[in-house]
């Protein structure tokens, strides 16, 4: 035993690579700095309102003036020229009925979500730096479009740890490969333990999606457990000799998590225990809503199981033309599932401590492009928040009368990140990681907390 305990880490990994194919996933075998268990729950900086985040990413930039930013003046000025380019203003083809007791104006594209209007905070004053999809998507996810930085999900997991030792703390479902790719859920210079675990991919039907290498076809669970026990005895004996070896401590924990996940992940993803009424509520089984409905249902199940950060994705919002038909299809696909997620979390008592975030990388112009589309607009657009200590039934901030740029309570991406961290009990200025000789943080030198939307 003493001879085996002196094996190098490389030798140990090589010896067990055939037994635990899953271990490479999400960097679970990577070095961790100073934590016996890097995923153990950690105390927030102050009392938190939210325990977890579900982020719904709409890639391609949804048109805010057709969804959540009602602009009567845009309708009355339809056809007039705006700006030096002489493009003509184009009114929204959709009505904006008042929804809920709060009377929140929302597009008729969201008849189901409108019933949950009193839970929503429409942030109508978003702004970002670059009106290009790839850069803006990376900035939305990491705070920077110039440098490789940890994703917001990785920062949250680093700051708070996980409540479930059988599941990853950060999961991304059907992530998009064309804009940002793995950067959107990566950990960059944070230990790889904190990066997102991917389920499915862009364009993949979630009904058939699985986590890669989650099962071992060559070895039964009992044999794997024996192999792992032998390996862990070597590791612990080495740890006794070293007394302090944070890398090995992290490795021991990662092996245990990987083994537990082989049973826990398939169990969470198996929705056969859900009632038919629940499946119907999410739109599962109906072609238009099935895929995003499954994403939303899995988000609730993973959140219920203690996963800290969950991201969902829906592509195809880049409507330079064919606006009315294309955005109608997009909203039909997500409206019922999102409404079901809000309702389901609420009736389970989870909405109060689950922060929901919806939005894309930027917005679109109030002027027309190609006569029936809208161009990119980074100066003003909308996202919405719900639950997790956010005031419901309100509009926060505003764009100008046409929806071109944010003019009231501007919310930059840095401010959104600072606010989300605050709701999770984390001070964005104190949540730092020392790398390459200096302390880094998600918001860098920026970030204001939007206190006006906090309940």
Coordinates of C-alpha atoms in Angstrom, one line a residue:
X1 CA 0.0 0.0 0.0
X2 CA 2.8 2.4 0.8
X3 CA 4.3 1.9 -2.6
X4 CA 0.9 2.6 -4.3
X5 CA 0.3 5.7 -2.2
X6 CA 3.3 7.3 -3.8
X7 CA 1.8 7.1 -7.3
X8 CA 1.7 10.5 -9.0
X9 CA -1.7 12.1 -9.7
X10 CA -1.1 11.5 -13.4
X11 CA -0.6 7.8 -12.8
X12 CA -3.8 7.7 -10.7
X13 CA -5.8 9.4 -13.5
X14 CA -4.4 7.1 -16.1
X15 CA -5.1 4.0 -14.1
X16 CA -8.8 5.0 -13.6
X17 CA -9.6 6.6 -16.9
X18 CA -11.3 3.5 -18.2
X19 CA -13.4 3.2 -15.1
X20 CA -14.7 6.8 -14.8
X21 CA -15.2 8.3 -18.2
X22 CA -17.4 11.0 -16.7
X23 CA -14.6 12.4 -14.6
X24 CA -13.3 14.6 -17.3
X25 CA -16.7 16.3 -17.5
X26 CA -16.9 19.8 -16.0
X27 CA -13.3 19.7 -14.9
X28 CA -14.1 17.6 -11.8
X29 CA -10.5 16.3 -11.6
X30 CA -9.0 19.8 -11.8
X31 CA -6.9 21.4 -9.2
X32 CA -8.8 23.5 -6.6
X33 CA -7.3 26.2 -4.5
X34 CA -7.5 25.9 -0.7
X35 CA -10.9 24.1 -0.4
X36 CA -11.3 20.6 1.1
X37 CA -14.5 20.5 -1.0
X38 CA -14.8 23.4 -3.4
X39 CA -18.5 22.7 -4.0
X40 CA -19.5 22.7 -0.3
X41 CA -22.2 25.3 0.6
X42 CA -20.7 28.6 1.7
X43 CA -22.2 31.5 3.7
X44 CA -23.1 34.6 1.6
X45 CA -21.7 38.0 2.5
X46 CA -25.0 39.0 3.9
X47 CA -28.6 37.7 4.2
X48 CA -29.7 36.6 0.7
X49 CA -33.1 36.9 -0.9
X50 CA -32.3 34.3 -3.5
X51 CA -30.7 30.9 -3.2
X52 CA -30.5 30.0 -6.9
X53 CA -30.7 31.4 -10.4
X54 CA -32.5 30.2 -13.6
X55 CA -31.3 32.2 -16.6
X56 CA -33.3 32.0 -19.8
X57 CA -31.0 33.1 -22.7
X58 CA -32.7 34.2 -25.9
X59 CA -29.9 34.3 -28.4
X60 CA -30.2 36.7 -31.3
X61 CA -31.6 39.8 -29.5
X62 CA -35.4 39.8 -29.0
X63 CA -37.1 43.0 -30.1
X64 CA -38.0 44.9 -26.9
X65 CA -40.5 47.2 -28.7
X66 CA -42.5 44.1 -29.8
X67 CA -42.4 42.2 -26.5
X68 CA -42.0 44.1 -23.2
X69 CA -41.4 47.8 -23.9
X70 CA -44.7 49.4 -24.9
X71 CA -44.2 52.5 -27.1
X72 CA -47.4 54.4 -28.0
X73 CA -45.3 57.2 -29.6
X74 CA -43.7 54.7 -31.9
X75 CA -47.1 53.7 -33.2
X76 CA -48.2 57.4 -33.7
X77 CA -44.9 58.2 -35.5
X78 CA -45.0 55.1 -37.7
X79 CA -43.4 55.8 -41.1
X80 CA -41.5 58.9 -40.0
X81 CA -37.7 59.1 -40.6
X82 CA -35.4 59.0 -37.6
X83 CA -31.7 59.8 -37.4
X84 CA -29.1 60.6 -40.0
X85 CA -29.5 57.4 -41.8
X86 CA -33.1 58.3 -42.6
X87 CA -34.5 54.9 -41.6
X88 CA -38.3 54.9 -41.0
X89 CA -39.9 54.2 -37.7
X90 CA -41.9 51.0 -37.7
X91 CA -44.7 50.5 -35.2
X92 CA -45.1 47.1 -33.5
X93 CA -47.6 44.9 -35.2
X94 CA -48.7 43.7 -31.8
X95 CA -51.1 45.0 -29.2
X96 CA -49.9 45.6 -25.6
X97 CA -52.8 44.7 -23.3
X98 CA -52.5 45.5 -19.6
X99 CA -51.9 42.4 -17.6
X100 CA -52.6 41.4 -13.9
X101 CA -53.7 43.6 -11.1
X102 CA -50.6 45.8 -11.7
X103 CA -51.8 46.6 -15.3
X104 CA -48.3 45.8 -16.7
X105 CA -48.3 46.3 -20.4
X106 CA -47.1 43.2 -22.2
X107 CA -47.2 42.1 -25.8
X108 CA -50.1 40.0 -26.9
X109 CA -47.4 37.5 -27.9
X110 CA -47.3 36.4 -24.3
X111 CA -50.9 35.4 -23.3
X112 CA -49.8 32.8 -20.8
X113 CA -46.9 34.7 -19.3
X114 CA -49.2 37.7 -19.0
X115 CA -51.2 35.9 -16.4
X116 CA -48.0 36.0 -14.3
X117 CA -47.5 39.7 -14.8
X118 CA -47.7 40.5 -11.1
X119 CA -44.6 38.4 -10.5
X120 CA -42.5 40.1 -13.3
X121 CA -40.2 43.1 -13.2
X122 CA -39.7 44.4 -16.7
X123 CA -36.3 46.0 -16.9
X124 CA -36.8 48.4 -19.9
X125 CA -33.5 50.3 -19.6
X126 CA -30.9 47.6 -20.4
X127 CA -27.8 48.6 -22.4
X128 CA -24.6 46.9 -23.4
X129 CA -21.4 48.0 -25.2
X130 CA -21.2 46.2 -28.6
X131 CA -24.1 45.5 -31.0
X132 CA -22.5 42.3 -32.3
X133 CA -23.9 39.0 -31.3
X134 CA -20.7 37.1 -30.3
X135 CA -19.2 39.9 -28.3
X136 CA -22.4 40.9 -26.6
X137 CA -23.3 37.3 -25.7
X138 CA -20.0 36.8 -24.1
X139 CA -20.3 40.1 -22.2
X140 CA -23.7 39.1 -21.0
X141 CA -22.3 35.8 -19.7
X142 CA -18.9 36.9 -18.4
X143 CA -18.9 40.7 -18.0
X144 CA -16.3 41.2 -20.7
X145 CA -16.3 41.0 -24.5
X146 CA -12.5 41.6 -24.7
X147 CA -11.0 38.9 -22.5
X148 CA -11.7 35.4 -21.4
X149 CA -13.3 35.6 -18.0
X150 CA -15.3 33.2 -15.8
X151 CA -19.0 33.0 -16.6
X152 CA -21.6 34.4 -14.1
X153 CA -22.7 30.9 -13.3
X154 CA -19.1 29.9 -12.4
X155 CA -18.8 33.0 -10.2
X156 CA -22.1 32.2 -8.4
X157 CA -21.0 28.6 -7.7
X158 CA -17.6 29.8 -6.6
X159 CA -19.2 32.2 -4.2
X160 CA -21.9 30.0 -2.7
X161 CA -21.0 26.4 -3.4
X162 CA -23.7 23.8 -4.0
X163 CA -26.6 22.4 -1.9
X164 CA -26.5 19.0 -3.5
X165 CA -23.4 16.7 -3.4
X166 CA -24.8 14.4 -6.0
X167 CA -25.3 16.9 -8.8
X168 CA -23.2 19.7 -10.5
X169 CA -23.8 23.1 -9.0
X170 CA -24.0 24.7 -12.4
X171 CA -26.0 23.2 -15.4
X172 CA -26.5 24.6 -18.9
X173 CA -29.2 23.0 -21.0
X174 CA -29.0 23.1 -24.8
X175 CA -26.2 25.7 -24.8
X176 CA -25.5 27.5 -28.0
X177 CA -22.3 26.9 -29.9
X178 CA -22.3 29.8 -32.4
X179 CA -22.1 32.8 -30.0
X180 CA -19.6 32.4 -27.2
X181 CA -19.8 28.6 -27.1
X182 CA -18.2 27.1 -24.0
X183 CA -17.1 30.6 -22.8
X184 CA -20.7 31.3 -21.9
X185 CA -20.5 28.6 -19.2
X186 CA -16.8 28.3 -18.7
X187 CA -14.7 29.0 -15.5
X188 CA -11.7 30.6 -17.2
X189 CA -9.1 31.1 -14.4
X190 CA -11.4 29.9 -11.7
X191 CA -10.9 26.2 -10.9
X192 CA -12.6 24.1 -13.5
X193 CA -14.8 22.6 -10.8
X194 CA -17.0 25.7 -11.2
X195 CA -17.7 25.6 -14.9
X196 CA -21.1 24.5 -16.2
X197 CA -22.1 20.9 -17.0
X198 CA -23.7 20.7 -20.4
X199 CA -26.8 18.8 -21.2
X200 CA -27.6 18.6 -24.9
X201 CA -26.6 21.2 -27.4
X202 CA -27.8 23.7 -29.9
X203 CA -30.6 22.3 -32.0
X204 CA -30.7 19.0 -30.1
X205 CA -34.0 17.7 -29.0
X206 CA -34.0 17.6 -25.2
X207 CA -36.1 14.5 -25.1
X208 CA -33.1 12.6 -26.4
X209 CA -30.3 14.7 -24.8
X210 CA -28.0 13.2 -22.2
X211 CA -24.9 14.2 -20.3
X212 CA -22.0 12.6 -22.1
X213 CA -20.1 9.7 -20.4
X214 CA -22.5 9.6 -17.5
X215 CA -22.6 5.8 -17.6
X216 CA -19.9 3.2 -17.7
X217 CA -20.8 0.4 -20.1
X218 CA -17.7 -1.6 -19.1
X219 CA -18.2 -1.8 -15.4
X220 CA -21.1 -2.3 -13.1
X221 CA -21.8 0.2 -10.2
X222 CA -20.6 -2.3 -7.6
X223 CA -17.3 -2.9 -9.4
X224 CA -16.9 0.9 -9.9
X225 CA -17.5 1.4 -6.2
X226 CA -14.8 -1.1 -5.3
X227 CA -12.4 0.5 -7.7
X228 CA -13.1 3.9 -6.3
X229 CA -12.7 2.7 -2.7
X230 CA -9.3 1.3 -3.6
X231 CA -8.2 4.5 -5.3
X232 CA -9.5 6.7 -2.5
X233 CA -7.6 4.6 0.1
X234 CA -4.4 5.4 -1.9
X235 CA -5.3 9.0 -2.0
X236 CA -6.1 9.3 1.7
X237 CA -2.9 7.5 2.7
X238 CA -1.0 10.0 0.6
X239 CA -2.9 12.8 2.2
X240 CA -1.9 11.6 5.6
X241 CA 1.8 11.7 4.6
X242 CA 1.4 15.2 3.0
X243 CA -0.8 16.5 5.9
X244 CA -1.8 19.4 3.6
X245 CA -2.5 18.8 -0.1
X246 CA -5.5 20.8 -1.3
X247 CA -5.2 19.4 -4.9
X248 CA -5.6 15.9 -3.6
X249 CA -8.4 16.8 -1.3
X250 CA -10.3 18.3 -4.2
X251 CA -9.6 15.2 -6.3
X252 CA -11.0 12.9 -3.6
X253 CA -14.2 15.0 -3.5
X254 CA -14.5 15.1 -7.3
X255 CA -14.3 11.4 -7.7
X256 CA -17.1 10.9 -5.1
X257 CA -19.3 13.5 -6.9
X258 CA -18.7 11.8 -10.3
X259 CA -19.7 8.4 -8.9
X260 CA -22.9 9.8 -7.3
X261 CA -23.9 11.7 -10.4
X262 CA -24.2 8.4 -12.4
X263 CA -27.3 7.7 -10.4
X264 CA -28.6 11.2 -9.5
X265 CA -28.5 12.9 -12.9
X266 CA -30.6 10.3 -14.8
X267 CA -33.1 10.2 -11.9
X268 CA -33.6 14.0 -12.2
X269 CA -33.9 13.9 -16.0
X270 CA -36.5 11.1 -15.9
X271 CA -39.8 13.1 -15.9
X272 CA -42.1 10.0 -15.9
X273 CA -43.0 10.7 -12.3
X274 CA -44.5 14.1 -13.3
X275 CA -48.3 14.2 -13.7
X276 CA -49.9 14.6 -17.1
X277 CA -51.4 17.9 -16.0
X278 CA -47.8 19.2 -15.2
X279 CA -46.5 18.0 -18.6
X280 CA -49.4 19.7 -20.3
X281 CA -48.9 22.9 -18.3
X282 CA -45.3 23.1 -19.7
X283 CA -46.4 22.3 -23.2
X284 CA -44.6 19.0 -23.3
X285 CA -45.9 16.8 -26.1
X286 CA -46.9 19.7 -28.3
X287 CA -44.5 20.3 -31.1
X288 CA -44.1 24.1 -30.8
X289 CA -43.5 24.1 -27.1
X290 CA -42.0 20.6 -26.3
X291 CA -38.3 21.4 -26.4
X292 CA -38.4 24.6 -24.3
X293 CA -41.0 23.1 -22.1
X294 CA -38.7 20.3 -21.3
X295 CA -35.9 22.8 -20.5
X296 CA -38.2 24.7 -18.1
X297 CA -39.4 21.5 -16.4
X298 CA -35.8 20.3 -15.9
X299 CA -34.9 23.7 -14.6
X300 CA -37.5 23.3 -11.9
X301 CA -36.4 19.8 -11.1
X302 CA -32.7 20.7 -10.9
X303 CA -33.5 23.8 -8.8
X304 CA -35.6 21.7 -6.5
X305 CA -32.7 19.3 -6.1
X306 CA -30.3 22.1 -5.0
X307 CA -28.5 23.1 -8.3
X308 CA -27.3 26.6 -7.8
X309 CA -27.3 28.0 -11.3
X310 CA -29.3 26.7 -14.3
X311 CA -29.2 28.2 -17.8
X312 CA -31.7 27.5 -20.6
X313 CA -31.3 28.6 -24.2
X314 CA -33.5 29.5 -27.1
X315 CA -31.9 30.6 -30.4
X316 CA -33.3 32.3 -33.5
X317 CA -34.2 35.9 -32.4
X318 CA -32.1 37.7 -35.0
X319 CA -35.0 39.1 -37.0
X320 CA -33.6 41.5 -39.7
X321 CA -36.6 40.5 -41.8
X322 CA -39.8 38.5 -41.5
X323 CA -40.3 40.0 -38.0
X324 CA -43.9 39.4 -37.4
X325 CA -44.0 35.7 -38.3
X326 CA -40.6 34.9 -36.9
X327 CA -41.1 36.5 -33.5
X328 CA -44.5 35.1 -33.2
X329 CA -43.1 31.6 -33.6
X330 CA -40.4 32.3 -31.1
X331 CA -42.8 33.6 -28.5
X332 CA -45.2 30.7 -29.0
X333 CA -42.3 28.3 -28.3
X334 CA -41.4 29.9 -24.9
X335 CA -44.6 31.6 -23.6
X336 CA -46.4 28.6 -22.2
X337 CA -43.3 27.0 -20.7
X338 CA -42.1 30.2 -19.0
X339 CA -45.5 30.8 -17.5
X340 CA -45.6 27.3 -16.3
X341 CA -42.2 27.6 -14.7
X342 CA -43.2 30.8 -12.8
X343 CA -46.5 29.2 -11.7
X344 CA -44.9 25.9 -10.7
X345 CA -42.1 27.5 -8.7
X346 CA -44.7 29.7 -7.0
X347 CA -47.1 26.9 -6.0
X348 CA -44.1 25.0 -4.6
X349 CA -43.0 27.9 -2.5
X350 CA -39.7 28.2 -4.5
X351 CA -40.3 31.4 -6.5
X352 CA -39.5 33.6 -3.5
X353 CA -35.9 32.4 -3.4
X354 CA -35.4 31.5 -7.0
X355 CA -34.2 34.4 -9.2
X356 CA -35.5 34.2 -12.8
X357 CA -33.7 36.2 -15.5
X358 CA -34.9 36.4 -19.1
X359 CA -33.3 38.2 -22.0
X360 CA -30.9 38.3 -25.0
X361 CA -27.6 39.9 -25.7
X362 CA -29.1 43.2 -26.8
X363 CA -32.3 44.6 -28.4
X364 CA -33.5 45.9 -31.8
X365 CA -34.1 49.2 -33.4
X366 CA -37.5 50.9 -33.5
X367 CA -36.8 51.6 -37.2
X368 CA -37.4 49.1 -40.0
X369 CA -34.9 47.1 -41.9
X370 CA -35.7 45.4 -45.1
X371 CA -39.2 46.8 -44.7
X372 CA -40.2 44.0 -42.3
X373 CA -37.4 43.6 -39.8
X374 CA -35.3 45.4 -37.2
X375 CA -31.6 45.9 -36.9
X376 CA -29.3 45.5 -33.8
X377 CA -29.6 48.0 -30.9
X378 CA -27.3 47.9 -27.9
X379 CA -28.3 51.3 -26.5
X380 CA -31.7 50.3 -25.0
X381 CA -33.6 47.1 -24.7
X382 CA -35.5 44.9 -22.2
X383 CA -35.0 41.9 -19.9
X384 CA -37.2 40.7 -17.2
X385 CA -36.6 39.4 -13.7
X386 CA -38.9 37.5 -11.3
X387 CA -38.8 35.9 -7.9
X388 CA -35.7 35.9 -5.7
X389 CA -36.4 39.2 -3.9
X390 CA -37.5 41.2 -7.0
X391 CA -40.5 43.5 -7.0
X392 CA -43.3 42.1 -9.3
X393 CA -45.8 43.9 -11.5
X394 CA -43.5 46.8 -12.3
X395 CA -41.5 48.4 -15.1
X396 CA -38.0 49.4 -14.0
X397 CA -36.3 52.1 -16.1
X398 CA -37.2 53.3 -19.5
X399 CA -36.0 54.0 -23.0
X400 CA -36.9 57.1 -25.0
X401 CA -40.3 57.5 -26.5
X402 CA -39.4 55.4 -29.5
X403 CA -37.2 52.8 -27.7
X404 CA -33.9 53.7 -29.2
X405 CA -31.8 54.2 -26.0
X406 CA -32.1 53.9 -22.3
X407 CA -32.8 57.2 -20.6
X408 CA -34.0 56.4 -17.1
X409 CA -32.4 54.1 -14.5
X410 CA -30.0 52.8 -17.1
X411 CA -29.1 49.1 -16.4
X412 CA -25.7 48.1 -17.9
X413 CA -24.7 44.5 -18.0
X414 CA -22.4 45.2 -15.1
X415 CA -25.3 46.6 -13.1
X416 CA -27.4 43.5 -13.9
X417 CA -24.6 41.2 -12.6
X418 CA -24.1 43.4 -9.5
X419 CA -27.8 43.3 -8.7
X420 CA -28.1 39.5 -9.3
X421 CA -25.1 38.8 -7.0
X422 CA -26.6 41.2 -4.4
X423 CA -29.9 39.2 -4.4
X424 CA -27.9 36.1 -3.8
X425 CA -26.2 37.7 -0.8
X426 CA -22.9 38.4 -2.5
X427 CA -21.1 41.7 -2.6
X428 CA -19.9 42.1 -6.2
X429 CA -16.9 44.1 -5.0
X430 CA -15.9 41.4 -2.4
X431 CA -16.4 38.4 -4.6
X432 CA -12.9 38.2 -6.0
X433 CA -10.4 35.7 -7.1
X434 CA -6.6 36.3 -7.2
X435 CA -5.1 35.4 -10.5
X436 CA -1.9 36.5 -12.3
X437 CA -1.0 38.8 -9.4
X438 CA -4.3 40.7 -9.0
X439 CA -7.8 40.3 -7.7
X440 CA -10.5 39.8 -10.4
X441 CA -14.2 40.1 -10.1
X442 CA -17.3 39.6 -12.3
X443 CA -18.0 43.3 -12.6
X444 CA -14.4 44.5 -12.8
X445 CA -14.4 48.2 -11.8
X446 CA -18.1 48.7 -12.6
X447 CA -21.5 47.8 -11.4
X448 CA -24.4 49.6 -9.5
X449 CA -27.1 47.7 -7.6
X450 CA -30.5 48.5 -8.9
X451 CA -32.1 49.0 -5.5
X452 CA -35.3 50.3 -7.0
X453 CA -36.4 46.8 -8.2
X454 CA -35.5 44.9 -5.0
X455 CA -38.5 44.1 -2.8

